[in-house]
PDB file of C-alpha atoms in Angstrom:
ATOM      1  CA  GLY T   1     -10.565  23.647  -2.826  1.00 63.00           C
ATOM      2  CA  ALA T   2     -13.264  20.994  -2.299  1.00 85.00           C
ATOM      3  CA  VAL T   3     -10.928  18.226  -1.197  1.00 92.00           C
ATOM      4  CA  VAL T   4     -12.203  15.033   0.360  1.00 96.00           C
ATOM      5  CA  SER T   5      -9.895  12.633   2.151  1.00 97.00           C
ATOM      6  CA  GLN T   6     -10.364   9.050   3.295  1.00 97.00           C
ATOM      7  CA  HIS T   7      -8.475   7.110   5.907  1.00 97.00           C
ATOM      8  CA  PRO T   8      -7.104   4.555   5.701  1.00 97.00           C
ATOM      9  CA  SER T   9      -6.351   4.231   2.003  1.00 97.00           C
ATOM     10  CA  ARG T  10      -6.123   0.474   2.333  1.00 97.00           C
ATOM     11  CA  VAL T  11      -6.742  -1.964   5.145  1.00 97.00           C
ATOM     12  CA  ILE T  12      -6.395  -5.697   5.568  1.00 97.00           C
ATOM     13  CA  CYS T  13      -8.252  -7.380   8.390  1.00 96.00           C
ATOM     14  CA  LYS T  14      -9.204 -10.802   9.615  1.00 96.00           C
ATOM     15  CA  SER T  15     -12.666 -12.204   9.150  1.00 97.00           C
ATOM     16  CA  GLY T  16     -14.970 -11.302  12.010  1.00 96.00           C
ATOM     17  CA  THR T  17     -13.290  -8.039  12.937  1.00 97.00           C
ATOM     18  CA  SER T  18     -14.697  -4.544  12.458  1.00 97.00           C
ATOM     19  CA  VAL T  19     -13.136  -1.839  10.347  1.00 97.00           C
ATOM     20  CA  LYS T  20     -13.776   1.897  10.492  1.00 97.00           C
ATOM     21  CA  ILE T  21     -13.265   4.122   7.461  1.00 98.00           C
ATOM     22  CA  GLU T  22     -13.191   7.903   7.820  1.00 97.00           C
ATOM     23  CA  CYS T  23     -14.276  10.430   5.227  1.00 96.00           C
ATOM     24  CA  ARG T  24     -13.362  14.073   5.744  1.00 96.00           C
ATOM     25  CA  SER T  25     -14.133  17.224   3.815  1.00 93.00           C
ATOM     26  CA  LEU T  26     -10.959  19.236   4.275  1.00 93.00           C
ATOM     27  CA  ASP T  27     -11.877  22.737   3.180  1.00 89.00           C
ATOM     28  CA  PHE T  28     -15.643  22.866   3.156  1.00 89.00           C
ATOM     29  CA  GLN T  29     -18.620  21.811   5.195  1.00 89.00           C
ATOM     30  CA  ALA T  30     -20.617  18.887   3.901  1.00 89.00           C
ATOM     31  CA  THR T  31     -24.182  18.558   5.069  1.00 87.00           C
ATOM     32  CA  THR T  32     -24.526  15.355   3.079  1.00 91.00           C
ATOM     33  CA  MET T  33     -22.061  12.566   2.458  1.00 94.00           C
ATOM     34  CA  PHE T  34     -22.548   9.495   0.331  1.00 95.00           C
ATOM     35  CA  TRP T  35     -20.937   6.073   0.662  1.00 97.00           C
ATOM     36  CA  TYR T  36     -20.330   3.893  -2.385  1.00 97.00           C
ATOM     37  CA  ARG T  37     -18.904   0.430  -2.871  1.00 97.00           C
ATOM     38  CA  GLN T  38     -17.123  -0.813  -5.965  1.00 96.00           C
ATOM     39  CA  PHE T  39     -16.269  -4.434  -6.672  1.00 95.00           C
ATOM     40  CA  PRO T  40     -13.515  -5.290  -9.190  1.00 91.00           C
ATOM     41  CA  LYS T  41     -14.404  -4.425 -12.789  1.00 89.00           C
ATOM     42  CA  GLN T  42     -17.797  -3.089 -11.706  1.00 92.00           C
ATOM     43  CA  SER T  43     -19.271   0.357 -11.366  1.00 93.00           C
ATOM     44  CA  LEU T  44     -19.860   2.286  -8.169  1.00 94.00           C
ATOM     45  CA  MET T  45     -22.945   1.294  -6.212  1.00 95.00           C
ATOM     46  CA  LEU T  46     -24.449   3.671  -3.696  1.00 95.00           C
ATOM     47  CA  MET T  47     -24.704   2.169  -0.227  1.00 96.00           C
ATOM     48  CA  ALA T  48     -26.123   4.986   1.844  1.00 95.00           C
ATOM     49  CA  THR T  49     -26.746   8.697   2.135  1.00 93.00           C
ATOM     50  CA  SER T  50     -25.632  10.381   5.327  1.00 92.00           C
ATOM     51  CA  ASN T  51     -26.891  13.727   6.568  1.00 89.00           C
ATOM     52  CA  GLU T  52     -25.126  15.506   9.386  1.00 85.00           C
ATOM     53  CA  GLY T  53     -26.835  14.935  12.700  1.00 83.00           C
ATOM     54  CA  SER T  54     -29.378  12.404  11.478  1.00 86.00           C
ATOM     55  CA  LYS T  55     -29.593   8.736  10.683  1.00 88.00           C
ATOM     56  CA  ALA T  56     -28.270   7.516   7.359  1.00 92.00           C
ATOM     57  CA  THR T  57     -30.577   6.371   4.580  1.00 93.00           C
ATOM     58  CA  TYR T  58     -29.527   3.001   3.200  1.00 95.00           C
ATOM     59  CA  GLU T  59     -30.098   1.689  -0.305  1.00 95.00           C
ATOM     60  CA  GLN T  60     -32.118  -1.440  -0.775  1.00 95.00           C
ATOM     61  CA  GLY T  61     -30.124  -4.551   0.021  1.00 94.00           C
ATOM     62  CA  VAL T  62     -27.551  -2.801   2.218  1.00 95.00           C
ATOM     63  CA  GLU T  63     -27.636  -3.999   5.820  1.00 94.00           C
ATOM     64  CA  LYS T  64     -27.681  -1.001   8.141  1.00 93.00           C
ATOM     65  CA  ASP T  65     -26.572  -3.092  11.125  1.00 95.00           C
ATOM     66  CA  LYS T  66     -23.543  -4.323   9.244  1.00 96.00           C
ATOM     67  CA  PHE T  67     -22.498  -1.013   7.707  1.00 97.00           C
ATOM     68  CA  LEU T  68     -22.729   1.563  10.480  1.00 96.00           C
ATOM     69  CA  ILE T  69     -22.566   5.162   9.375  1.00 95.00           C
ATOM     70  CA  ASN T  70     -21.980   8.125  11.652  1.00 91.00           C
ATOM     71  CA  HIS T  71     -22.031  11.725  10.435  1.00 90.00           C
ATOM     72  CA  ALA T  72     -21.495  13.640  13.651  1.00 82.00           C
ATOM     73  CA  SER T  73     -19.977  16.777  12.176  1.00 90.00           C
ATOM     74  CA  LEU T  74     -20.069  18.766   8.967  1.00 91.00           C
ATOM     75  CA  THR T  75     -16.600  17.585   8.014  1.00 93.00           C
ATOM     76  CA  LEU T  76     -16.525  13.946   9.086  1.00 94.00           C
ATOM     77  CA  SER T  77     -18.481  10.809   8.306  1.00 94.00           C
ATOM     78  CA  THR T  78     -17.432   7.310   9.256  1.00 96.00           C
ATOM     79  CA  LEU T  79     -18.367   3.921   7.850  1.00 97.00           C
ATOM     80  CA  THR T  80     -17.831   0.920  10.092  1.00 97.00           C
ATOM     81  CA  VAL T  81     -17.954  -2.512   8.533  1.00 97.00           C
ATOM     82  CA  THR T  82     -18.886  -4.775  11.413  1.00 97.00           C
ATOM     83  CA  SER T  83     -17.944  -8.449  11.572  1.00 96.00           C
ATOM     84  CA  ALA T  84     -16.296  -8.220   8.183  1.00 96.00           C
ATOM     85  CA  HIS T  85     -16.178 -11.249   5.908  1.00 96.00           C
ATOM     86  CA  PRO T  86     -14.240 -11.902   2.711  1.00 96.00           C
ATOM     87  CA  GLU T  87     -17.267 -10.969   0.592  1.00 96.00           C
ATOM     88  CA  ASP T  88     -17.061  -7.456   2.091  1.00 97.00           C
ATOM     89  CA  SER T  89     -13.691  -6.990   0.418  1.00 97.00           C
ATOM     90  CA  SER T  90     -14.202  -4.046  -1.899  1.00 97.00           C
ATOM     91  CA  PHE T  91     -13.247  -0.477  -2.742  1.00 97.00           C
ATOM     92  CA  TYR T  92     -15.217   1.914  -0.541  1.00 98.00           C
ATOM     93  CA  ILE T  93     -15.583   5.497  -1.745  1.00 97.00           C
ATOM     94  CA  CYS T  94     -17.227   8.456  -0.072  1.00 97.00           C
ATOM     95  CA  SER T  95     -18.387  11.720  -1.546  1.00 95.00           C
ATOM     96  CA  ALA T  96     -19.321  14.979   0.110  1.00 93.00           C
ATOM     97  CA  TRP T  97     -21.894  17.451  -1.118  1.00 89.00           C
ATOM     98  CA  THR T  98     -21.616  21.158  -0.582  1.00 81.00           C
ATOM     99  CA  SER T  99     -24.312  23.674  -1.301  1.00 76.00           C
ATOM    100  CA  GLY T 100     -21.618  26.215  -2.082  1.00 74.00           C
ATOM    101  CA  HIS T 101     -20.608  24.258  -5.159  1.00 71.00           C
ATOM    102  CA  ASN T 102     -23.869  22.319  -5.523  1.00 73.00           C
ATOM    103  CA  GLU T 103     -21.691  19.394  -6.409  1.00 80.00           C
ATOM    104  CA  GLN T 104     -20.369  16.134  -5.002  1.00 86.00           C
ATOM    105  CA  PHE T 105     -16.654  15.698  -4.466  1.00 92.00           C
ATOM    106  CA  PHE T 106     -15.236  12.232  -4.097  1.00 95.00           C
ATOM    107  CA  GLY T 107     -12.627  10.847  -1.775  1.00 97.00           C
ATOM    108  CA  PRO T 108      -9.732   8.735  -3.052  1.00 97.00           C
ATOM    109  CA  GLY T 109     -11.285   5.500  -1.811  1.00 97.00           C
ATOM    110  CA  THR T 110     -10.384   2.829   0.726  1.00 98.00           C
ATOM    111  CA  ARG T 111      -9.500  -0.656  -0.379  1.00 97.00           C
ATOM    112  CA  LEU T 112     -10.666  -3.221   2.163  1.00 98.00           C
ATOM    113  CA  THR T 113      -9.377  -6.767   2.073  1.00 97.00           C
ATOM    114  CA  VAL T 114     -10.859  -9.271   4.503  1.00 97.00           C
ATOM    115  CA  LEU T 115      -8.865 -12.464   4.940  1.00 96.00           C
TER     116      LEU T 115
ATOM    117  CA  ASP R   1     -32.987   9.726 -13.158  1.00 64.00           C
ATOM    118  CA  ALA R   2     -32.794   8.972 -16.891  1.00 65.00           C
ATOM    119  CA  LYS R   3     -30.733   5.997 -17.988  1.00 89.00           C
ATOM    120  CA  THR R   4     -27.638   6.526 -20.115  1.00 95.00           C
ATOM    121  CA  THR R   5     -25.924   4.322 -22.688  1.00 95.00           C
ATOM    122  CA  GLN R   6     -22.212   4.498 -23.414  1.00 97.00           C
ATOM    123  CA  PRO R   7     -19.849   2.333 -25.473  1.00 97.00           C
ATOM    124  CA  PRO R   8     -17.903   0.023 -23.175  1.00 96.00           C
ATOM    125  CA  SER R   9     -14.485   1.008 -24.473  1.00 97.00           C
ATOM    126  CA  MET R  10     -12.638   3.364 -26.797  1.00 97.00           C
ATOM    127  CA  ASP R  11      -9.057   3.943 -27.857  1.00 97.00           C
ATOM    128  CA  CYS R  12      -7.458   7.265 -28.644  1.00 96.00           C
ATOM    129  CA  ALA R  13      -3.961   8.223 -29.756  1.00 97.00           C
ATOM    130  CA  GLU R  14      -2.117  10.631 -27.516  1.00 97.00           C
ATOM    131  CA  GLY R  15      -2.447  14.213 -28.709  1.00 97.00           C
ATOM    132  CA  ARG R  16      -5.652  13.525 -30.599  1.00 97.00           C
ATOM    133  CA  ALA R  17      -9.124  14.546 -29.525  1.00 97.00           C
ATOM    134  CA  ALA R  18     -11.110  11.936 -27.650  1.00 98.00           C
ATOM    135  CA  ASN R  19     -14.838  12.072 -28.358  1.00 98.00           C
ATOM    136  CA  LEU R  20     -16.907  10.068 -25.911  1.00 98.00           C
ATOM    137  CA  PRO R  21     -20.595   9.652 -26.793  1.00 98.00           C
ATOM    138  CA  CYS R  22     -23.520   9.175 -24.462  1.00 97.00           C
ATOM    139  CA  ASN R  23     -27.144   8.461 -25.255  1.00 97.00           C
ATOM    140  CA  HIS R  24     -29.846   9.646 -22.870  1.00 95.00           C
ATOM    141  CA  SER R  25     -32.987   9.462 -24.939  1.00 94.00           C
ATOM    142  CA  THR R  26     -35.333   9.531 -21.922  1.00 92.00           C
ATOM    143  CA  ILE R  27     -33.882  12.668 -20.398  1.00 93.00           C
ATOM    144  CA  SER R  28     -36.455  15.077 -19.048  1.00 90.00           C
ATOM    145  CA  GLY R  29     -36.448  18.813 -19.463  1.00 88.00           C
ATOM    146  CA  ASN R  30     -34.987  19.650 -16.073  1.00 88.00           C
ATOM    147  CA  GLU R  31     -32.299  16.982 -15.960  1.00 91.00           C
ATOM    148  CA  TYR R  32     -28.647  17.844 -16.431  1.00 92.00           C
ATOM    149  CA  VAL R  33     -25.907  15.811 -18.088  1.00 94.00           C
ATOM    150  CA  TYR R  34     -22.886  15.223 -15.866  1.00 93.00           C
ATOM    151  CA  TRP R  35     -19.562  13.635 -16.705  1.00 96.00           C
ATOM    152  CA  TYR R  36     -17.173  12.071 -14.239  1.00 95.00           C
ATOM    153  CA  ARG R  37     -14.090   9.964 -14.745  1.00 97.00           C
ATOM    154  CA  GLN R  38     -12.375   7.390 -12.587  1.00 97.00           C
ATOM    155  CA  ILE R  39      -8.719   6.663 -12.957  1.00 96.00           C
ATOM    156  CA  HIS R  40      -7.774   3.177 -11.814  1.00 92.00           C
ATOM    157  CA  SER R  41      -8.014   2.697  -8.026  1.00 90.00           C
ATOM    158  CA  GLN R  42      -9.034   6.304  -7.390  1.00 94.00           C
ATOM    159  CA  GLY R  43     -12.282   8.055  -6.580  1.00 95.00           C
ATOM    160  CA  PRO R  44     -14.327   9.613  -9.389  1.00 95.00           C
ATOM    161  CA  GLN R  45     -13.425  13.090 -10.557  1.00 94.00           C
ATOM    162  CA  TYR R  46     -15.977  15.634 -11.757  1.00 91.00           C
ATOM    163  CA  ILE R  47     -15.345  16.829 -15.299  1.00 94.00           C
ATOM    164  CA  ILE R  48     -18.204  18.953 -16.548  1.00 94.00           C
ATOM    165  CA  HIS R  49     -21.973  19.268 -16.670  1.00 92.00           C
ATOM    166  CA  GLY R  50     -24.593  21.014 -18.768  1.00 93.00           C
ATOM    167  CA  LEU R  51     -28.309  21.393 -19.356  1.00 93.00           C
ATOM    168  CA  LYS R  52     -28.740  22.255 -23.034  1.00 92.00           C
ATOM    169  CA  ASN R  53     -26.009  24.651 -24.066  1.00 88.00           C
ATOM    170  CA  ASN R  54     -22.546  23.450 -24.953  1.00 94.00           C
ATOM    171  CA  GLU R  55     -20.095  23.860 -22.114  1.00 96.00           C
ATOM    172  CA  THR R  56     -16.318  24.144 -21.940  1.00 97.00           C
ATOM    173  CA  ASN R  57     -13.870  24.218 -19.068  1.00 95.00           C
ATOM    174  CA  GLU R  58     -10.181  23.616 -18.595  1.00 94.00           C
ATOM    175  CA  MET R  59     -10.637  19.853 -18.764  1.00 94.00           C
ATOM    176  CA  ALA R  60     -13.116  19.237 -21.556  1.00 97.00           C
ATOM    177  CA  SER R  61     -15.993  20.359 -23.735  1.00 98.00           C
ATOM    178  CA  LEU R  62     -19.528  19.035 -23.568  1.00 98.00           C
ATOM    179  CA  ILE R  63     -21.673  19.049 -26.688  1.00 98.00           C
ATOM    180  CA  ILE R  64     -25.381  18.376 -26.154  1.00 97.00           C
ATOM    181  CA  THR R  65     -27.619  17.777 -29.165  1.00 96.00           C
ATOM    182  CA  GLU R  66     -30.530  20.094 -29.731  1.00 95.00           C
ATOM    183  CA  ASP R  67     -33.076  17.431 -28.752  1.00 95.00           C
ATOM    184  CA  ARG R  68     -30.899  16.653 -25.689  1.00 96.00           C
ATOM    185  CA  LYS R  69     -31.119  12.932 -26.332  1.00 95.00           C
ATOM    186  CA  SER R  70     -27.377  12.522 -26.631  1.00 96.00           C
ATOM    187  CA  SER R  71     -24.154  14.277 -25.788  1.00 97.00           C
ATOM    188  CA  THR R  72     -20.439  14.050 -26.458  1.00 98.00           C
ATOM    189  CA  LEU R  73     -17.585  14.710 -24.095  1.00 98.00           C
ATOM    190  CA  ILE R  74     -14.531  15.996 -25.901  1.00 98.00           C
ATOM    191  CA  LEU R  75     -11.016  15.862 -24.517  1.00 98.00           C
ATOM    192  CA  PRO R  76      -9.257  18.105 -27.061  1.00 97.00           C
ATOM    193  CA  HIS R  77      -5.726  16.743 -26.700  1.00 96.00           C
ATOM    194  CA  ALA R  78      -5.764  13.419 -24.917  1.00 97.00           C
ATOM    195  CA  THR R  79      -2.740  12.387 -22.864  1.00 97.00           C
ATOM    196  CA  LEU R  80      -1.813   9.089 -21.276  1.00 97.00           C
ATOM    197  CA  ARG R  81      -3.077  10.455 -17.961  1.00 96.00           C
ATOM    198  CA  ASP R  82      -6.572  10.688 -19.444  1.00 97.00           C
ATOM    199  CA  THR R  83      -6.794   6.891 -19.508  1.00 98.00           C
ATOM    200  CA  ALA R  84      -9.773   6.196 -17.256  1.00 97.00           C
ATOM    201  CA  VAL R  85     -13.387   5.089 -17.125  1.00 97.00           C
ATOM    202  CA  TYR R  86     -15.693   7.942 -18.098  1.00 98.00           C
ATOM    203  CA  TYR R  87     -19.204   8.045 -16.708  1.00 97.00           C
ATOM    204  CA  CYS R  88     -22.098   9.982 -18.199  1.00 97.00           C
ATOM    205  CA  ILE R  89     -24.829  10.599 -15.624  1.00 94.00           C
ATOM    206  CA  VAL R  90     -28.144  12.348 -16.024  1.00 92.00           C
ATOM    207  CA  ARG R  91     -29.746  13.854 -12.956  1.00 88.00           C
ATOM    208  CA  LEU R  92     -31.781  16.686 -11.581  1.00 82.00           C
ATOM    209  CA  ASN R  93     -29.937  19.709 -10.294  1.00 75.00           C
ATOM    210  CA  THR R  94     -32.253  20.910  -7.560  1.00 74.00           C
ATOM    211  CA  GLY R  95     -29.727  22.713  -5.412  1.00 74.00           C
ATOM    212  CA  THR R  96     -29.948  19.963  -2.822  1.00 76.00           C
ATOM    213  CA  ALA R  97     -27.841  16.853  -2.433  1.00 76.00           C
ATOM    214  CA  SER R  98     -28.964  14.022  -4.687  1.00 79.00           C
ATOM    215  CA  LYS R  99     -27.411  10.655  -5.295  1.00 82.00           C
ATOM    216  CA  LEU R 100     -25.509   9.771  -8.439  1.00 87.00           C
ATOM    217  CA  THR R 101     -26.346   6.577 -10.284  1.00 89.00           C
ATOM    218  CA  PHE R 102     -23.279   5.281 -12.081  1.00 92.00           C
ATOM    219  CA  GLY R 103     -23.630   3.108 -15.163  1.00 91.00           C
ATOM    220  CA  THR R 104     -20.879   1.001 -16.641  1.00 91.00           C
ATOM    221  CA  GLY R 105     -19.137   3.921 -18.337  1.00 96.00           C
ATOM    222  CA  THR R 106     -16.640   3.997 -21.200  1.00 97.00           C
ATOM    223  CA  ARG R 107     -13.125   2.771 -20.628  1.00 97.00           C
ATOM    224  CA  LEU R 108     -10.887   5.157 -22.569  1.00 98.00           C
ATOM    225  CA  GLN R 109      -7.406   3.905 -23.361  1.00 98.00           C
ATOM    226  CA  VAL R 110      -5.011   6.575 -24.583  1.00 98.00           C
ATOM    227  CA  THR R 111      -2.042   5.119 -26.439  1.00 96.00           C
ATOM    228  CA  LEU R 112       1.280   6.423 -27.733  1.00 93.00           C
TER     229      LEU R 112
END
């Protein structure tokens, strides 16, 4: 149990386009989902915290108009990278929190490459 | 959340125990020690957590010193598939969702 999926697993896009990444909790309901970003050879950095039915809370330095987060249901959160540029190329990872386990479970990550 | 310090890298022979240390000298009384690992190009995986007692599960053992200022994650019989970056994180366990702050972790290389 407690499986989190992400789609797509990898995406390549042209500069200036928008990319949507989905994060799903497959066998539990997640009231809170987190979005992280990881650049090569670096650690995970939290981008935002998303609560179902409310606006996401962004970490300092993360542009909320560039990284749009929607958490419309207890099993799905989406991250849209708008007008992507090469510097947005990174590994994006979501996690979902469940009160049943009182723990965060991580998705497998999405590798974004912007040309 | 308290800051943690881990060695940047360690090697371990396959079949041997891997002992990964973590210092958290500023930990407060109600903060837990969590361990996650991240295999290359995958999301982090929860391993174990504890408050002050030693803990063991099917993956690993966690030894926390009596003063709680440091801990050791033990993989009793390391395999090649245990090669990963291991993160020690200290945080409150309030029963509500709280963010995880990842440090640089320890890169464990298990060799033949």
